[in-house]
mmCIF file of C-alpha atoms in Angstrom:
data_model
loop_
_atom_site.group_PDB
_atom_site.id
_atom_site.type_symbol
_atom_site.label_atom_id
_atom_site.label_comp_id
_atom_site.label_asym_id
_atom_site.label_seq_id
_atom_site.Cartn_x
_atom_site.Cartn_y
_atom_site.Cartn_z
ATOM 1 C CA MET A 688 90.433 113.147 144.710
ATOM 2 C CA GLU A 689 87.448 110.888 143.979
ATOM 3 C CA LYS A 690 86.311 113.137 141.130
ATOM 4 C CA MET A 691 89.809 113.117 139.644
ATOM 5 C CA LYS A 692 89.926 109.316 139.666
ATOM 6 C CA VAL A 693 86.463 109.053 138.151
ATOM 7 C CA LYS A 694 87.457 111.505 135.399
ATOM 8 C CA PHE A 695 90.597 109.468 134.691
ATOM 9 C CA PHE A 696 88.647 106.211 134.401
ATOM 10 C CA HIS A 697 86.038 107.841 132.139
ATOM 11 C CA GLU A 698 88.710 109.052 129.742
ATOM 12 C CA PHE A 699 90.553 105.731 129.973
ATOM 13 C CA ILE A 700 87.583 103.650 128.784
ATOM 14 C CA THR A 701 86.371 106.025 126.056
ATOM 15 C CA PRO A 702 88.227 104.391 123.114
ATOM 16 C CA TYR A 703 86.612 101.039 123.903
ATOM 17 C CA VAL A 704 82.997 102.164 124.341
ATOM 18 C CA ALA A 705 80.500 101.784 121.496
ATOM 19 C CA GLU A 706 77.371 103.900 122.037
ATOM 20 C CA SER A 707 76.370 103.564 118.391
ATOM 21 C CA GLY A 708 76.776 100.637 116.026
ATOM 22 C CA GLU A 709 77.146 102.876 113.005
ATOM 23 C CA ASP A 710 80.304 101.949 111.082
ATOM 24 C CA PHE A 711 81.342 99.505 113.822
ATOM 25 C CA ARG A 712 83.804 96.851 112.684
ATOM 26 C CA LEU A 713 85.172 94.245 115.060
ATOM 27 C CA LYS A 714 88.422 93.960 113.104
ATOM 28 C CA ASP A 715 89.200 97.561 114.075
ATOM 29 C CA HIS A 716 89.591 96.393 117.692
ATOM 30 C CA ASP A 717 92.884 94.682 118.520
ATOM 31 C CA PRO A 718 92.556 91.902 121.150
ATOM 32 C CA CYS A 719 96.154 92.663 122.200
ATOM 33 C CA ASP A 720 95.599 96.382 122.776
ATOM 34 C CA THR A 721 96.659 97.640 126.225
ATOM 35 C CA HIS A 722 96.064 101.388 125.840
ATOM 36 C CA GLY A 723 99.797 102.037 125.543
ATOM 37 C CA LEU A 724 100.664 100.074 128.676
ATOM 38 C CA LYS A 725 103.507 97.572 128.257
ATOM 39 C CA SER A 726 104.361 94.391 130.141
ATOM 40 C CA ALA A 727 106.726 96.492 132.245
ATOM 41 C CA ASP A 728 103.732 98.612 133.263
ATOM 42 C CA LYS A 729 101.860 95.712 134.865
ATOM 43 C CA PRO A 730 102.531 97.000 138.404
ATOM 44 C CA GLU A 731 101.012 100.361 137.397
ATOM 45 C CA ALA A 732 98.012 98.595 135.839
ATOM 46 C CA LYS A 733 97.609 96.537 139.001
ATOM 47 C CA ARG A 734 97.696 99.708 141.124
ATOM 48 C CA LEU A 735 95.044 101.344 138.953
ATOM 49 C CA THR A 736 92.907 98.211 139.121
ATOM 50 C CA GLU A 737 93.130 98.152 142.918
ATOM 51 C CA GLU A 738 92.190 101.845 143.086
ATOM 52 C CA GLY A 739 89.250 101.123 140.827
ATOM 53 C CA MET A 740 88.142 98.196 142.966
ATOM 54 C CA LYS A 741 88.296 100.400 146.076
ATOM 55 C CA LEU A 742 86.143 103.023 144.370
ATOM 56 C CA LEU A 743 83.783 100.303 143.158
ATOM 57 C CA SER A 744 83.373 99.046 146.719
ATOM 58 C CA GLU A 745 82.599 102.549 147.982
ATOM 59 C CA PHE A 746 80.096 103.259 145.208
ATOM 60 C CA GLN A 747 78.425 99.892 145.655
ATOM 61 C CA ASP A 748 77.946 100.589 149.363
ATOM 62 C CA ARG A 749 76.155 103.843 148.502
ATOM 63 C CA LEU A 750 74.147 102.119 145.763
ATOM 64 C CA TYR A 751 72.938 99.528 148.264
ATOM 65 C CA ALA A 752 72.120 102.129 150.933
ATOM 66 C CA GLN A 753 70.310 104.489 148.548
ATOM 67 C CA SER A 754 68.431 101.701 146.719
ATOM 68 C CA ASN A 755 67.240 103.925 143.865
ATOM 69 C CA TRP A 756 69.303 102.550 141.006
ATOM 70 C CA GLY A 757 70.292 99.096 139.848
ATOM 71 C CA LEU A 758 73.181 98.106 137.572
ATOM 72 C CA LEU A 759 73.177 95.228 135.087
ATOM 73 C CA LEU A 760 76.539 94.043 133.757
ATOM 74 C CA ILE A 761 76.466 91.683 130.785
ATOM 75 C CA PHE A 762 79.480 89.614 129.731
ATOM 76 C CA GLN A 763 79.693 87.930 126.339
ATOM 77 C CA ALA A 764 82.729 86.256 124.792
ATOM 78 C CA MET A 765 84.150 83.315 122.943
ATOM 79 C CA ASP A 766 85.266 80.365 125.074
ATOM 80 C CA ALA A 767 88.432 80.943 127.147
ATOM 81 C CA ALA A 768 88.226 84.727 126.820
ATOM 82 C CA GLY A 769 88.305 85.090 130.614
ATOM 83 C CA LYS A 770 84.742 85.969 131.621
ATOM 84 C CA ASP A 771 84.738 83.921 134.823
ATOM 85 C CA SER A 772 88.121 85.112 136.080
ATOM 86 C CA THR A 773 87.360 88.749 135.213
ATOM 87 C CA ILE A 774 84.062 88.689 137.099
ATOM 88 C CA LYS A 775 85.701 86.946 140.068
ATOM 89 C CA HIS A 776 88.608 89.397 140.214
ATOM 90 C CA VAL A 777 86.754 92.659 139.613
ATOM 91 C CA MET A 778 83.944 91.924 142.073
ATOM 92 C CA SER A 779 86.159 90.410 144.790
ATOM 93 C CA GLY A 780 86.040 93.517 146.982
ATOM 94 C CA VAL A 781 82.311 94.260 146.997
ATOM 95 C CA ASN A 782 79.661 93.325 149.541
ATOM 96 C CA PRO A 783 78.197 89.949 148.434
ATOM 97 C CA GLN A 784 74.763 91.046 149.685
ATOM 98 C CA GLY A 785 74.633 93.655 146.951
ATOM 99 C CA VAL A 786 75.705 91.516 143.998
ATOM 100 C CA GLU A 787 74.000 88.667 142.151
ATOM 101 C CA VAL A 788 75.764 86.620 139.452
ATOM 102 C CA HIS A 789 73.828 84.474 136.994
ATOM 103 C CA ALA A 790 75.468 82.168 134.456
ATOM 104 C CA PHE A 791 73.253 81.152 131.563
ATOM 105 C CA LYS A 792 73.995 77.795 129.997
ATOM 106 C CA GLU A 793 72.006 75.816 127.430
ATOM 107 C CA PRO A 794 68.284 76.576 127.931
ATOM 108 C CA SER A 795 66.166 74.043 129.810
ATOM 109 C CA SER A 796 62.932 72.656 128.387
ATOM 110 C CA GLU A 797 60.970 75.046 130.610
ATOM 111 C CA GLU A 798 62.989 78.019 129.360
ATOM 112 C CA LEU A 799 62.560 76.962 125.740
ATOM 113 C CA ALA A 800 58.800 76.937 126.233
ATOM 114 C CA HIS A 801 58.849 80.701 126.894
ATOM 115 C CA ASP A 802 59.940 83.773 124.948
ATOM 116 C CA PHE A 803 63.702 84.247 124.608
ATOM 117 C CA LEU A 804 63.909 86.987 127.275
ATOM 118 C CA TRP A 805 61.962 85.069 129.909
ATOM 119 C CA ARG A 806 64.780 83.240 131.665
ATOM 120 C CA THR A 807 66.914 86.371 132.053
ATOM 121 C CA ASN A 808 64.002 88.610 133.087
ATOM 122 C CA ARG A 809 63.625 86.606 136.272
ATOM 123 C CA CYS A 810 67.222 87.418 137.232
ATOM 124 C CA LEU A 811 67.290 91.193 136.780
ATOM 125 C CA PRO A 812 68.880 93.142 139.648
ATOM 126 C CA ALA A 813 66.695 94.884 142.186
ATOM 127 C CA ARG A 814 67.226 98.535 143.013
ATOM 128 C CA GLY A 815 70.359 98.904 145.106
ATOM 129 C CA LYS A 816 72.035 95.868 143.577
ATOM 130 C CA ILE A 817 74.483 94.943 140.860
ATOM 131 C CA GLY A 818 73.406 92.066 138.649
ATOM 132 C CA ILE A 819 75.926 90.198 136.521
ATOM 133 C CA PHE A 820 74.962 88.042 133.555
ATOM 134 C CA ASN A 821 77.672 85.591 132.513
ATOM 135 C CA ARG A 822 76.257 85.151 129.005
ATOM 136 C CA SER A 823 72.728 86.426 128.538
ATOM 137 C CA TYR A 824 69.843 86.914 126.129
ATOM 138 C CA TYR A 825 72.513 87.899 123.603
ATOM 139 C CA GLU A 826 73.186 84.187 123.107
ATOM 140 C CA GLU A 827 69.980 84.322 121.055
ATOM 141 C CA VAL A 828 71.702 86.441 118.393
ATOM 142 C CA LEU A 829 75.085 84.733 118.722
ATOM 143 C CA VAL A 830 75.111 80.958 119.159
ATOM 144 C CA VAL A 831 71.545 80.632 117.838
ATOM 145 C CA ARG A 832 72.423 82.724 114.812
ATOM 146 C CA VAL A 833 75.536 80.636 114.134
ATOM 147 C CA HIS A 834 73.477 77.457 114.666
ATOM 148 C CA PRO A 835 69.971 78.385 113.417
ATOM 149 C CA GLU A 836 68.843 74.773 113.797
ATOM 150 C CA MET A 837 68.512 75.597 117.508
ATOM 151 C CA LEU A 838 65.403 77.577 116.660
ATOM 152 C CA GLU A 839 63.583 74.286 116.112
ATOM 153 C CA LYS A 840 63.783 73.637 119.856
ATOM 154 C CA GLN A 841 62.139 76.990 120.551
ATOM 155 C CA ARG A 842 59.054 75.977 118.555
ATOM 156 C CA ILE A 843 58.539 79.478 117.204
ATOM 157 C CA PRO A 844 55.713 79.526 114.606
ATOM 158 C CA LYS A 845 57.137 79.319 111.108
ATOM 159 C CA GLU A 846 55.050 82.323 110.128
ATOM 160 C CA LEU A 847 57.203 84.425 112.478
ATOM 161 C CA ARG A 848 60.548 83.186 111.182
ATOM 162 C CA GLY A 849 60.809 85.212 107.997
ATOM 163 C CA GLU A 850 63.710 87.105 106.488
ATOM 164 C CA HIS A 851 63.592 89.859 109.121
ATOM 165 C CA PHE A 852 63.705 87.477 112.090
ATOM 166 C CA TRP A 853 67.104 88.630 113.434
ATOM 167 C CA LYS A 854 66.282 92.283 112.896
ATOM 168 C CA LYS A 855 63.191 91.834 115.044
ATOM 169 C CA ARG A 856 65.208 90.183 117.787
ATOM 170 C CA TYR A 857 67.548 93.166 117.834
ATOM 171 C CA GLU A 858 64.513 95.439 118.026
ATOM 172 C CA ASP A 859 63.114 93.467 120.964
ATOM 173 C CA ILE A 860 66.445 93.664 122.801
ATOM 174 C CA ASN A 861 66.764 97.402 122.190
ATOM 175 C CA ALA A 862 63.226 98.045 123.407
ATOM 176 C CA PHE A 863 63.837 95.897 126.486
ATOM 177 C CA GLU A 864 67.075 97.668 127.386
ATOM 178 C CA LYS A 865 65.498 101.083 126.885
ATOM 179 C CA TYR A 866 62.695 100.016 129.211
ATOM 180 C CA LEU A 867 65.203 98.977 131.884
ATOM 181 C CA ALA A 868 67.180 102.208 131.568
ATOM 182 C CA GLN A 869 63.983 104.280 131.857
ATOM 183 C CA ASN A 870 63.197 102.421 135.076
ATOM 184 C CA GLY A 871 66.539 103.094 136.744
ATOM 185 C CA ILE A 872 68.422 99.920 135.805
ATOM 186 C CA ALA A 873 71.643 101.058 134.136
ATOM 187 C CA ILE A 874 73.283 98.663 131.689
ATOM 188 C CA ARG A 875 76.877 98.073 130.639
ATOM 189 C CA LYS A 876 77.685 95.294 128.182
ATOM 190 C CA PHE A 877 81.120 93.750 127.735
ATOM 191 C CA VAL A 878 82.506 91.753 124.829
ATOM 192 C CA LEU A 879 85.789 90.166 125.856
ATOM 193 C CA ASN A 880 87.533 90.235 122.504
ATOM 194 C CA VAL A 881 90.074 87.393 122.495
ATOM 195 C CA SER A 882 92.192 86.450 119.477
ATOM 196 C CA LYS A 883 92.028 83.027 117.879
ATOM 197 C CA LYS A 884 95.717 82.524 118.667
ATOM 198 C CA GLU A 885 95.254 83.313 122.351
ATOM 199 C CA GLN A 886 92.197 81.078 122.581
ATOM 200 C CA LYS A 887 94.248 78.155 121.254
ATOM 201 C CA LYS A 888 96.959 78.870 123.826
ATOM 202 C CA ARG A 889 94.438 78.872 126.680
ATOM 203 C CA PHE A 890 92.755 75.694 125.441
ATOM 204 C CA LEU A 891 96.136 73.930 125.447
ATOM 205 C CA GLU A 892 96.835 75.204 128.966
ATOM 206 C CA ARG A 893 93.554 73.691 130.121
ATOM 207 C CA LEU A 894 94.474 70.379 128.538
ATOM 208 C CA ASP A 895 97.990 70.398 130.000
ATOM 209 C CA ASN A 896 96.967 71.338 133.538
ATOM 210 C CA PRO A 897 94.984 68.600 135.376
ATOM 211 C CA GLU A 898 93.495 71.262 137.656
ATOM 212 C CA LYS A 899 92.012 72.998 134.624
ATOM 213 C CA ASN A 900 90.868 69.918 132.697
ATOM 214 C CA TRP A 901 87.346 70.394 134.011
ATOM 215 C CA LYS A 902 87.122 73.716 132.153
ATOM 216 C CA PHE A 903 87.646 72.075 128.780
ATOM 217 C CA SER A 904 84.980 70.478 126.622
ATOM 218 C CA ALA A 905 85.282 68.778 123.265
ATOM 219 C CA ALA A 906 82.484 71.103 122.165
ATOM 220 C CA ASP A 907 84.904 74.014 122.586
ATOM 221 C CA VAL A 908 86.992 72.776 119.652
ATOM 222 C CA LYS A 909 83.877 72.197 117.597
ATOM 223 C CA GLU A 910 82.723 75.774 118.198
ATOM 224 C CA ARG A 911 86.195 77.059 117.353
ATOM 225 C CA LYS A 912 85.655 75.816 113.796
ATOM 226 C CA CYS A 913 82.864 78.387 113.541
ATOM 227 C CA TRP A 914 85.201 81.233 114.499
ATOM 228 C CA ASP A 915 84.505 83.417 111.460
ATOM 229 C CA ASP A 916 80.757 82.942 111.804
ATOM 230 C CA TYR A 917 80.935 84.014 115.437
ATOM 231 C CA GLN A 918 83.014 87.079 114.623
ATOM 232 C CA SER A 919 80.384 88.093 112.100
ATOM 233 C CA ALA A 920 77.595 87.496 114.625
ATOM 234 C CA TYR A 921 79.371 89.568 117.282
ATOM 235 C CA GLU A 922 79.877 92.430 114.863
ATOM 236 C CA LYS A 923 76.221 92.411 113.794
ATOM 237 C CA MET A 924 75.147 92.227 117.432
ATOM 238 C CA ILE A 925 77.135 95.333 118.379
ATOM 239 C CA ARG A 926 76.141 97.218 115.227
ATOM 240 C CA ASN A 927 72.474 96.632 116.011
ATOM 241 C CA THR A 928 72.340 96.949 119.803
ATOM 242 C CA ALA A 929 74.914 99.556 120.850
ATOM 243 C CA SER A 930 73.204 102.590 122.357
ATOM 244 C CA GLU A 931 73.932 105.496 124.644
ATOM 245 C CA HIS A 932 71.851 103.998 127.457
ATOM 246 C CA ALA A 933 73.223 100.456 126.979
ATOM 247 C CA PRO A 934 76.695 100.740 125.426
ATOM 248 C CA TRP A 935 78.992 97.905 124.479
ATOM 249 C CA VAL A 936 82.555 97.910 125.782
ATOM 250 C CA VAL A 937 84.888 95.979 123.484
ATOM 251 C CA VAL A 938 87.497 94.666 125.918
ATOM 252 C CA PRO A 939 90.863 93.541 124.497
ATOM 253 C CA ALA A 940 91.108 90.146 126.196
ATOM 254 C CA ASP A 941 94.506 88.719 125.249
ATOM 255 C CA ASN A 942 96.032 90.248 128.393
ATOM 256 C CA LYS A 943 93.914 89.495 131.440
ATOM 257 C CA TRP A 944 95.590 92.184 133.545
ATOM 258 C CA PHE A 945 94.368 94.803 131.081
ATOM 259 C CA SER A 946 90.893 93.268 130.719
ATOM 260 C CA ARG A 947 90.366 93.533 134.459
ATOM 261 C CA LEU A 948 91.498 97.151 134.563
ATOM 262 C CA LEU A 949 89.168 98.146 131.725
ATOM 263 C CA VAL A 950 86.166 96.348 133.218
ATOM 264 C CA VAL A 951 86.581 97.810 136.710
ATOM 265 C CA ALA A 952 87.082 101.285 135.202
ATOM 266 C CA THR A 953 83.838 100.885 133.237
ATOM 267 C CA VAL A 954 81.836 99.795 136.283
ATOM 268 C CA VAL A 955 83.186 102.716 138.317
ATOM 269 C CA ASP A 956 82.280 105.076 135.488
ATOM 270 C CA ALA A 957 78.732 103.688 135.319
ATOM 271 C CA LEU A 958 78.175 104.018 139.072
ATOM 272 C CA SER A 959 79.619 107.537 139.121
ATOM 273 C CA GLU A 960 76.781 108.682 136.828
ATOM 274 C CA MET A 961 74.093 107.726 139.364
ATOM 275 C CA TRP A 962 74.561 110.590 141.859
ATOM 276 C CA LEU A 963 74.933 108.068 144.655
ATOM 277 C CA GLU A 964 74.878 109.207 148.252
ATOM 278 C CA TYR A 965 73.895 107.817 151.611
ATOM 279 C CA PRO A 966 70.268 108.524 152.579
ATOM 280 C CA LYS A 967 69.775 111.751 154.540
ATOM 281 C CA LEU A 968 67.592 111.349 157.609
ATOM 282 C CA SER A 969 64.713 113.657 158.456
ATOM 283 C CA GLU A 970 64.868 115.856 161.554
ATOM 284 C CA GLU A 971 62.399 113.488 163.193
ATOM 285 C CA LYS A 972 64.681 110.512 162.589
ATOM 286 C CA LEU A 973 67.713 112.451 163.797
ATOM 287 C CA ALA A 974 65.839 113.281 166.998
ATOM 288 C CA GLU A 975 65.177 109.569 167.472
ATOM 289 C CA LEU A 976 68.900 108.866 167.087
ATOM 290 C CA ARG A 977 69.771 111.497 169.669
ATOM 291 C CA ALA A 978 67.250 109.961 172.055
ATOM 292 C CA ALA A 979 68.696 106.507 171.436
ATOM 293 C CA ARG A 980 72.204 107.805 172.177
ATOM 294 C CA LYS A 981 71.037 109.221 175.497
ATOM 295 C CA GLU A 982 69.441 105.904 176.440
ATOM 296 C CA LEU A 983 72.659 104.026 175.635
ATOM 297 C CA GLU A 984 74.817 106.503 177.540
ATOM 298 C CA LYS A 985 72.646 106.055 180.661
ATOM 299 C CA GLU A 986 73.425 102.316 180.827
#
């Protein structure tokens, strides 16, 4: 039964996975897509999501016990695409001891004084754990590319900021992710692809609801004016950094119920490739357990 579910989730996510950036175009991915599921199918989607979360919990328990592999999940998106709620929902059933979430905001002065991968390197998951980056080093080829004046704060020598600067950053990221994969840290990267129309709707909801006012910033509207520039940056990012060992999953984000299903299916698929099982004890250890049982039974 487990194998059947894993096979279903693998086939379900396939249309959304980019293992190569060749010919990738963001406009080919509809933010409203729901894989043929309609609003009337929400209960079915919810059931599948819950099944996925149960599988995720079981796999994560084995991951933690085995402690051979690690899993890094990266979430990138425009504002109001639903990163926070997706992470909260999908990971709600796992053991907190085996998961670490890091949200990366504007770099501090200390972080700016180091190379652009430094602040995220310190937060990589250990073997046996799932690490989640809410935004990541990819901000360096997104927001920094849209606002290149930010490079001034990084104090990178001008001699190193030539015409191939962004290409070299992609190369650094690819080399870094290959290094992680070769050391047993699997990577799955998510772009929550929200439409401009849906973003506006969610911004207005945050303004209208006092309990959500804290989520809104005037800077959000300012960044919205750069929408086309961001879409271009996202497309270039995926074209240059999608790989078999660190694929991008382009998640249609206009319907949160579908986003959550696709993300949990992807995580289950990633964990299923790790040959996870509980550690098998040696005969010596088993003998110790039998002796311990006898001692307890004598009490």
